XYZ file of C-alpha atoms in Angstrom:
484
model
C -10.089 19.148 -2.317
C -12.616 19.604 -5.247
C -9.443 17.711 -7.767
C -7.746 15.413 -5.394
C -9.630 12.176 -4.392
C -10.305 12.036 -1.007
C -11.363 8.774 -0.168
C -9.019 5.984 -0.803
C -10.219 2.106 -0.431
C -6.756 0.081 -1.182
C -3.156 -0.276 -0.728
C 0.274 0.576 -2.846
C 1.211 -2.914 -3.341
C 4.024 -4.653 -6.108
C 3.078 -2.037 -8.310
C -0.534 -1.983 -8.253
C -3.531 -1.267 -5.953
C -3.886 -4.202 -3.015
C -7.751 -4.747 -1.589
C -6.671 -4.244 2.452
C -7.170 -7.477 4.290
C -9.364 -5.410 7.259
C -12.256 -3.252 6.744
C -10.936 -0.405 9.246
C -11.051 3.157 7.915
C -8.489 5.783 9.235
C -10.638 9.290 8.899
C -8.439 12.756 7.173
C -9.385 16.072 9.562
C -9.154 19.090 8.073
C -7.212 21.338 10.140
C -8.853 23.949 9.062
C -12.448 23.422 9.359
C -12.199 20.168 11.773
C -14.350 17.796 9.328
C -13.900 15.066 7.764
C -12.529 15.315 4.420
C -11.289 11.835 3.316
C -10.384 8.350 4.191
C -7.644 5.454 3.507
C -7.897 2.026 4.798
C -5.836 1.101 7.889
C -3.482 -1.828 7.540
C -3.640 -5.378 9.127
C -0.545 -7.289 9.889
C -1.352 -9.107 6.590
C -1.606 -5.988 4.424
C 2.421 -5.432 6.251
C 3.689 -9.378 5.113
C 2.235 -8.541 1.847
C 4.035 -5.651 1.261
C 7.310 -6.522 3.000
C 7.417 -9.363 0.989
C 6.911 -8.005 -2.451
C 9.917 -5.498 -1.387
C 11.946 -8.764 -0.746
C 11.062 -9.909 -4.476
C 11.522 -6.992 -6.085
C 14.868 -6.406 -4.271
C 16.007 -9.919 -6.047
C 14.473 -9.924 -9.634
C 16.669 -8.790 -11.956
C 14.891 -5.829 -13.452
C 16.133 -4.319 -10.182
C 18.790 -5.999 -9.085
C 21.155 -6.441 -11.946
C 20.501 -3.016 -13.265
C 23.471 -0.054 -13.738
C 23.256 2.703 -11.109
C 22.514 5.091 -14.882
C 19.453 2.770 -15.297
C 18.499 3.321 -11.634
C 19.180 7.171 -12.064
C 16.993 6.980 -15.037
C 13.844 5.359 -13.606
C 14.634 8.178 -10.464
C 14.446 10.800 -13.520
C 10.858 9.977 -14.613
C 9.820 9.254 -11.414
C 10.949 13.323 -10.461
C 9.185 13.990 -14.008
C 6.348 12.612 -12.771
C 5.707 13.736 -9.306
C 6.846 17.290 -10.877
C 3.438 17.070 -13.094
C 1.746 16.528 -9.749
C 3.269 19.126 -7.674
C 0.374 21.271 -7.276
C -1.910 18.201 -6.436
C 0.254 17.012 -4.199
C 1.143 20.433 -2.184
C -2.536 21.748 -1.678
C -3.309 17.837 -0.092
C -0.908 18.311 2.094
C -1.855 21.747 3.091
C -5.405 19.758 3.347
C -4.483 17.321 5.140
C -2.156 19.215 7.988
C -2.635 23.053 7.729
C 1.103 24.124 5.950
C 0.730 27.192 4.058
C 0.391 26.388 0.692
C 3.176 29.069 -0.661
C 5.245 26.401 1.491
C 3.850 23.489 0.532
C 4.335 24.042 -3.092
C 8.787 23.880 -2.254
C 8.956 21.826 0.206
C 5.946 19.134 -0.554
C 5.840 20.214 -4.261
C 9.059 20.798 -5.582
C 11.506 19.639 -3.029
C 10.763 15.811 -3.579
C 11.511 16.197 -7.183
C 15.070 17.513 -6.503
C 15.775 14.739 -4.062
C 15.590 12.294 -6.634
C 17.029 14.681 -9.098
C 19.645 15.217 -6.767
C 20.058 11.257 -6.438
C 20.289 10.133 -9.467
C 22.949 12.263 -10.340
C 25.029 11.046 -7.394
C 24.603 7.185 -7.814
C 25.590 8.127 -11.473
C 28.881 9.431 -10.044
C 29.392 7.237 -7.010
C 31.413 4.199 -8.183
C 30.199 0.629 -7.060
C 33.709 -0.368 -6.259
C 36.985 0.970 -5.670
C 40.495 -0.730 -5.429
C 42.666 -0.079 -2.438
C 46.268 -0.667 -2.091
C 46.089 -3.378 1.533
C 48.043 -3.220 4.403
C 49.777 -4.657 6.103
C 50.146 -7.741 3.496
C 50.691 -6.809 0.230
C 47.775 -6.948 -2.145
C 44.426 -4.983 -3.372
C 41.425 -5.225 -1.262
C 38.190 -4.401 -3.773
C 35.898 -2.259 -1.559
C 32.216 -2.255 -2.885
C 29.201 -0.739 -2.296
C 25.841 -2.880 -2.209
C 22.058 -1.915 -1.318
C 21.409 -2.965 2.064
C 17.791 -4.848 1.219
C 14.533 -3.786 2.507
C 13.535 -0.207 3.921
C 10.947 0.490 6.635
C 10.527 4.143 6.012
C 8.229 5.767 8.445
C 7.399 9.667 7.838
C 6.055 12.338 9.571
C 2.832 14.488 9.466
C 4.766 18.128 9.211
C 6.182 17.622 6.064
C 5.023 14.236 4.812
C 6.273 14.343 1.376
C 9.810 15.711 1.092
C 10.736 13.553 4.268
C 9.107 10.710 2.749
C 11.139 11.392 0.064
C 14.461 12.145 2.268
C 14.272 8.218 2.505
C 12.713 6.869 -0.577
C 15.381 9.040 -3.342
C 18.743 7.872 -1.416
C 17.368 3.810 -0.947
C 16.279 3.785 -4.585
C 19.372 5.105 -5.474
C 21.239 2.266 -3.926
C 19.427 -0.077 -5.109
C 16.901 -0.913 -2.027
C 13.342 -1.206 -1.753
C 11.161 0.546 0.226
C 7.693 0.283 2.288
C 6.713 3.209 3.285
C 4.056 3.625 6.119
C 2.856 7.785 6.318
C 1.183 9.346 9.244
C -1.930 8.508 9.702
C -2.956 12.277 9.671
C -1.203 12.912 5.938
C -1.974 9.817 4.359
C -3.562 11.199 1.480
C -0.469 13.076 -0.504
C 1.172 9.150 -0.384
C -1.575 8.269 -3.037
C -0.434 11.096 -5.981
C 3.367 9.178 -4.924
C 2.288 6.199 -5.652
C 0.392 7.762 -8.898
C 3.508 8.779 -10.114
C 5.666 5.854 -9.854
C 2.971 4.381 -11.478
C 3.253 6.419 -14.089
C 7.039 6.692 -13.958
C 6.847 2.729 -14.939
C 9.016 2.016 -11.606
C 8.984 -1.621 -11.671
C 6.670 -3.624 -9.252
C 7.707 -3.882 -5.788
C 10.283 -1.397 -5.357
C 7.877 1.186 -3.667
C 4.987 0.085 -1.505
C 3.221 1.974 1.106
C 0.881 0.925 3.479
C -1.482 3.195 6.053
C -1.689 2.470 9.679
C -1.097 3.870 13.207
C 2.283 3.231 15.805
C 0.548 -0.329 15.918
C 1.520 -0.435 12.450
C 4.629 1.097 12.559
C 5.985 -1.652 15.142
C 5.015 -4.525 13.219
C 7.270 -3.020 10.194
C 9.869 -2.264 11.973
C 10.212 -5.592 13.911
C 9.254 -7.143 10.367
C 11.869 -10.094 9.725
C 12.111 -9.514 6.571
C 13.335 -5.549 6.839
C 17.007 -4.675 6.856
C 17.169 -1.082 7.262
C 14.644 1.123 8.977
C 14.319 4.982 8.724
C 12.581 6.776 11.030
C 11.299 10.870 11.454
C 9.401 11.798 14.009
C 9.236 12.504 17.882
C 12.454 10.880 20.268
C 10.127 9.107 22.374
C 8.670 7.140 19.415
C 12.274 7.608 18.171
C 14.019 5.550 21.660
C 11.082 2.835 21.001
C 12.053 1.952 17.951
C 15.810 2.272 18.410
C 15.458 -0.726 21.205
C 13.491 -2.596 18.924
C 16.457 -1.947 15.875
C 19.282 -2.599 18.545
C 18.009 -5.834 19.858
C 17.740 -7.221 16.046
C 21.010 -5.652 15.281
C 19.343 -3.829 12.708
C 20.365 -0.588 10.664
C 17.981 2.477 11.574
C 18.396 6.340 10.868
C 16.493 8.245 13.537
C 15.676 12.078 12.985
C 13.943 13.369 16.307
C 12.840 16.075 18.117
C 14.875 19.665 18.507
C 15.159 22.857 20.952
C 17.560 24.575 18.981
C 18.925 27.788 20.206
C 19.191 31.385 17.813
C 22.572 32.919 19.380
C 21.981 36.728 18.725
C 25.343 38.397 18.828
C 26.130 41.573 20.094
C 26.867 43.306 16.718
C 23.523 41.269 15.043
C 21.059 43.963 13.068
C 17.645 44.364 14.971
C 15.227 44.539 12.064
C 17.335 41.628 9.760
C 17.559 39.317 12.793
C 13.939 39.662 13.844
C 12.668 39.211 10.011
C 14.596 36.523 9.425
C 13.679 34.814 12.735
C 10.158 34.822 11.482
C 11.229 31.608 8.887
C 14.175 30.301 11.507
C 11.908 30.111 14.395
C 8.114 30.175 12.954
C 7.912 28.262 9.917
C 5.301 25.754 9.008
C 3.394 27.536 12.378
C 6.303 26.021 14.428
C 6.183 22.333 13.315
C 9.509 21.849 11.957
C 11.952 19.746 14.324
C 14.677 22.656 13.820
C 12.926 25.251 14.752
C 15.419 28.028 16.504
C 12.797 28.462 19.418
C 14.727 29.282 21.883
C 15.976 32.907 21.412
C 19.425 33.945 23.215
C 20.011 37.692 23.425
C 22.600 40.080 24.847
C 21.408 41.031 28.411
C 21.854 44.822 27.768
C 19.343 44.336 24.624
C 17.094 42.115 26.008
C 14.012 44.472 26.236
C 14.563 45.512 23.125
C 14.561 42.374 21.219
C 11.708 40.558 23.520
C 9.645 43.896 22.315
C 10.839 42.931 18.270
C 9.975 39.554 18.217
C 6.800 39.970 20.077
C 5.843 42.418 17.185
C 7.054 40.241 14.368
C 5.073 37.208 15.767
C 2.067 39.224 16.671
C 2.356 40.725 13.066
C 2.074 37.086 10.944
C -0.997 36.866 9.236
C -3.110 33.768 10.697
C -5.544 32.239 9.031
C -6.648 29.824 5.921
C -3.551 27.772 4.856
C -4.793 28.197 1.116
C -4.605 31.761 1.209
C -1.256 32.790 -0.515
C -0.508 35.484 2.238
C -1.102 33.568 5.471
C 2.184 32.676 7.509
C 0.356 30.862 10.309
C -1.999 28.013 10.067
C -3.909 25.438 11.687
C -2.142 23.173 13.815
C -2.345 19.391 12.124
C -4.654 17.853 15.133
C -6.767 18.917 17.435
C -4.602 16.771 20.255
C -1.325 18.683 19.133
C -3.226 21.668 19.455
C -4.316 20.772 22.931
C -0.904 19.800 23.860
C 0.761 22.761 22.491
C -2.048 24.794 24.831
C -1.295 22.741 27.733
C 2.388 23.756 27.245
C 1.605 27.274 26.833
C -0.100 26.685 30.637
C 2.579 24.977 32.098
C 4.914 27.702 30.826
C 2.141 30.725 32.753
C 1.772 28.458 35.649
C 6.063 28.460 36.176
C 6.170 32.163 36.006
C 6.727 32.610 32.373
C 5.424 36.361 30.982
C 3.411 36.161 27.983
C 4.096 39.215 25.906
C 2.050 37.916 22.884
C -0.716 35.353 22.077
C -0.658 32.882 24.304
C -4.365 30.930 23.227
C -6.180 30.944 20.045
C -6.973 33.259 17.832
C -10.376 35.844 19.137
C -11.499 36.098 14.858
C -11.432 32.574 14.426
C -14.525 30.326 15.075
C -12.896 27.131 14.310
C -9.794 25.123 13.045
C -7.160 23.979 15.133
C -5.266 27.399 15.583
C -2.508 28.893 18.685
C -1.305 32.079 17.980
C 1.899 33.028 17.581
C 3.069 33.246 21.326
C 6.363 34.698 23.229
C 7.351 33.699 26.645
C 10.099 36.346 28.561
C 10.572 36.236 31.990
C 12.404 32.874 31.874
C 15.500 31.273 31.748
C 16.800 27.876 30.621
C 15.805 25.941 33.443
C 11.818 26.465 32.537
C 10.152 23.939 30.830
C 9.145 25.657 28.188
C 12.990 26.247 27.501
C 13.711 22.966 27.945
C 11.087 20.524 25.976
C 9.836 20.582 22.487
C 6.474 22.526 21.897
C 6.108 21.729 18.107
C 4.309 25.256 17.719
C 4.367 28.866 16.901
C 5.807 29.335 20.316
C 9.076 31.429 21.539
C 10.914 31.706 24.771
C 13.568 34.498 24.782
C 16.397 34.084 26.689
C 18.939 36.700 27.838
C 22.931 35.816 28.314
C 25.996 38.084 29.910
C 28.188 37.344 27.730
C 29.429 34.637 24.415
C 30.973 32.310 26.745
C 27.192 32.443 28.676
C 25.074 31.926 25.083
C 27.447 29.308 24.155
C 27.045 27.361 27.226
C 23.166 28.086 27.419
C 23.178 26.597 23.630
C 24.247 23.688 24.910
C 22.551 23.153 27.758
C 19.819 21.446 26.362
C 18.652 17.070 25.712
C 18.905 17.808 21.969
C 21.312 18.713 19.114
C 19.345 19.568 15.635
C 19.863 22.379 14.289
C 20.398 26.000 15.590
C 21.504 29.925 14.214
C 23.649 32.760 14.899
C 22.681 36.057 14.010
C 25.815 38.679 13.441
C 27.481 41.290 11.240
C 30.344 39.390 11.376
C 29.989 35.917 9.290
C 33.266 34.784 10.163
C 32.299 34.824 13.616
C 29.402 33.142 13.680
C 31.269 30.308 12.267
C 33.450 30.499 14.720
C 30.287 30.493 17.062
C 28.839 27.537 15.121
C 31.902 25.548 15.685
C 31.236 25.411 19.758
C 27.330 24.549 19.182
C 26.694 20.963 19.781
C 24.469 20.224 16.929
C 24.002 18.556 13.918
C 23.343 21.139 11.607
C 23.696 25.255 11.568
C 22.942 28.335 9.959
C 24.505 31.725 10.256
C 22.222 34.470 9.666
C 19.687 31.871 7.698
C 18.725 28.290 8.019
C 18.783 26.141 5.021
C 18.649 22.652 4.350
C 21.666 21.790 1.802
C 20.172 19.042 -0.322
C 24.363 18.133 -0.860
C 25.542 17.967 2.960
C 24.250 15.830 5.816
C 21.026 16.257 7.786
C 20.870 14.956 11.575
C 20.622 15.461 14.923
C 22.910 14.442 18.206
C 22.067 13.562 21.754
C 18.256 13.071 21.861
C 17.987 14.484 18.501
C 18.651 10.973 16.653
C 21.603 8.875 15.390
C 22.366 8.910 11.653
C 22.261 11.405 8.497
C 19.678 11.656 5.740
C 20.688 14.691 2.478
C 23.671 14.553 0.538
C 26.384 11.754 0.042
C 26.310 10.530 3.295
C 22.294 10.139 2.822
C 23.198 7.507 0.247
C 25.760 5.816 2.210
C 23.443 5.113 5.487
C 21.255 2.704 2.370
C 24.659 0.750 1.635
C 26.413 -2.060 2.897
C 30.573 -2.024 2.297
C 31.871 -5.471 1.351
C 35.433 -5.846 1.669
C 37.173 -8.270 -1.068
C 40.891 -9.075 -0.356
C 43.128 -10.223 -3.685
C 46.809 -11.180 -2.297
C 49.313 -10.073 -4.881
């Protein structure tokens, strides 16, 4: 991190840089070499108020909120401008800070959060404010508007801290909201080039603040009084927490949670094209991504066959420093996930599950919180290791009789997130796709649409982040009736 700063002493606060009230430290541990390599302070409840509060302010002064939705896109335009001349900065600290490859870290923690609020300011540009409808069942025009719901408790994740930091902060700026944003306490870092850019940007004081801190934190800001909206990415049982807290205040909150999506390979799917592209669908980010396809559903009669492919592919992805351009597989972002991603792997042995490759860390590496890329056959649905999220470059392949079977084994899982089919026949896999029960799918590919709704069902969250309905969840509807 020889150009990044690495040790940060003060807070994101109205637009300038607030002295924390405590003199706690929360440590950065490189993945990679498991040492120390930076610090931010950790937040007191006071550091929180102040925060929260100069959201509140900023929400009412008119510099924010009597301004057009093309002013708004415009500040969102040199904000993107901004955090676009930091891209670089910003994608090798987060492949510092929690072992992504940095070829992926440059899209998705690089570039991706400057298309969000690309992509954002063009839609509030072209999303009116209010609409007239003709009323029923008296005659009349009822004036529908759309206003900013307030204050945003945005809380992000340590897999990919920026661009879902920014899944929240693009669509509530948009509308008009505020935000305070508190990162994971393991990618903490990145937050600080944000903040450097809206500095830069000239977004006016008090829009965006972020504060540091751990799930003590997080509760106090989303219990805060003054917050009206919280959104919230990270794992369902932190996810159910904070959904009692939000439904006991009768408070708005967007929840995107944990996955076990299913890859449906079809009996007319091509070997060598389903297996490569299951190396991104299943694998990427070394397994940390909540819609990971990681459970694997094959044809019975092929089941040999494929176990044998995917156990090559994964065996095959180079492992190693994230900063190296041609590594697939890094470090794991903590030694405790790595532990608990081992202790999985265990359970799975212990239940009868066959490891056919990896299954520990990696023999030519001395240190950094590595797993290897590890398949489980030998299994079916009922194991745990087909059943709960690992969060890590780990596969269980499943065999099925027949589409009827696949579909049902699809869906017999807690969660709903995302999912693939695999087939010659696109046409069919939408069909397919159609019967998963899921938020989100991809046939032959998995892609996040930056233009169509994000989310998960059952225990995989309640709401959508992405596209128009990403904007919506940030707005209130008011309802003005004219007789007539």
């Amino acid at each position: 991190m020889t150009t990044i700063e690495s040790v940060r002493t003060s807070f994101f606060i109205n637009g300038g840089w607030h002295a924390p009230s405590g003199s706690s430290t929360l440590p950065v541990i490189s993945p990679l070499t498991e040492e120390q390599i930076g610090s931010v302070p950790a937040a007191t409840t006071s550091d929180v108020d102040a925060a929260v509060d100069a959201a509140r302010t900023a929400r009412r002064l008119p510099e924010w909120r009597d301004i057009s939705p093309a002013e708004r896109a415009a500040h969102l335009r040199r904000f993107a401008d901004a955090l676009e001349d930091r891209a670089e900065d910003r994608a090798r600290a987060v492949t510092s800070e929690n072992g992504m490859p940095i070829g992926l870290a440059r899209f998705a923690e690089g570039a991706a959060p400057v298309q969000l609020l690309r992509y954002y300011a063009d839609l509030i540009e072209s999303t009116p404010v209010e609409e007239r409808r003709t009323s029923q069942p008296l005659p009349g025009t009822t004036v529908v508007r759309r206003e900013p719901i307030g204050v945003v408790a945005a809380i992000a994740p340590w897999n990919f801290p920026a661009v879902l930091s920014m899944f929240k902060i693009a669509p509530a700026l948009a509308a008009g909201c505020t935000v305070v944003l508190k990162p994971s306490p393991e990618t903490s870092l990145d937050s600080y080039i944000l903040a450097e850019a809206a500095v830069a940007a000239g977004l006016p004081d008090g829009v965006l603040n972020i504060v540091n801190g751990g799930s003590d934190i997080g509760q106090y800001l989303v219990a805060h009084p003054h917050v009206d909206k919280v959104a919230f990415t990270g794992s369902t049982a932190a996810g159910r927490e904070i959904g009692k807290v939000c439904g006991e205040l009768i408070r708005p909150v967007t929840l995107e949670l944990g996955g076990k999506s299913a890859a449906l390979v079809l009996d007319d799917a091509d070997l060598e094209q389903t297996v490569t592209g299951l190396a991104t669908a299943s694998l990427l980010n070394t397994g940390q991504t909540c819609y990971m396809s990681t459970r694997i559903l094959v044809p019975a009669n092929r089941y040999d066959t494929y176990l044998e492919a995917i156990s090559a592919m994964s065996a095959g992805l180079p492992i190693g420093d994230p900063m190296d351009e041609s590594v697939a597989i890094g470090p794991l972002a903590s030694a405790r996930h790595r532990d608990r991603v081992l202790s999985m792997i265990a359970r799975a042995r212990d239940e009868g599950g066959t490891i056919t490759t990896g299954g520990g860390t990696p023999a030519a590496v001395d240190r950094g919180f590595f797993v290897e890329p590890t398949v489980f056959g030998g299994v079916d649905n009922s194991a745990t290791i087909a059943r709960e999220e690992v969060f890590g470059p780990v596969l269980t392949v499943l065999r099925y009789d027949d589409l009827d079977d696949a579909i049902a084994l699809a869906n017999d899982s807690a969660y709903g997130l995302g999912g693939t089919v695999w087939t010659s026949d696109p046409d069919r896999g939408v069909d397919v796709a159609r019967q998963i029960e899921t938020g989100s799918f991809g046939v032959n590919y998995f892609n996040l649409d930056w233009n169509s709704p994000f989310g998960g069902v059952k225990a995989s969250g309640i709401g959508r982040e992405l596209g128009p309905e990403g904007l919506a969840a940030y707005q209130n509807l008011k309802s003005i009736f004219l007789p007539g």
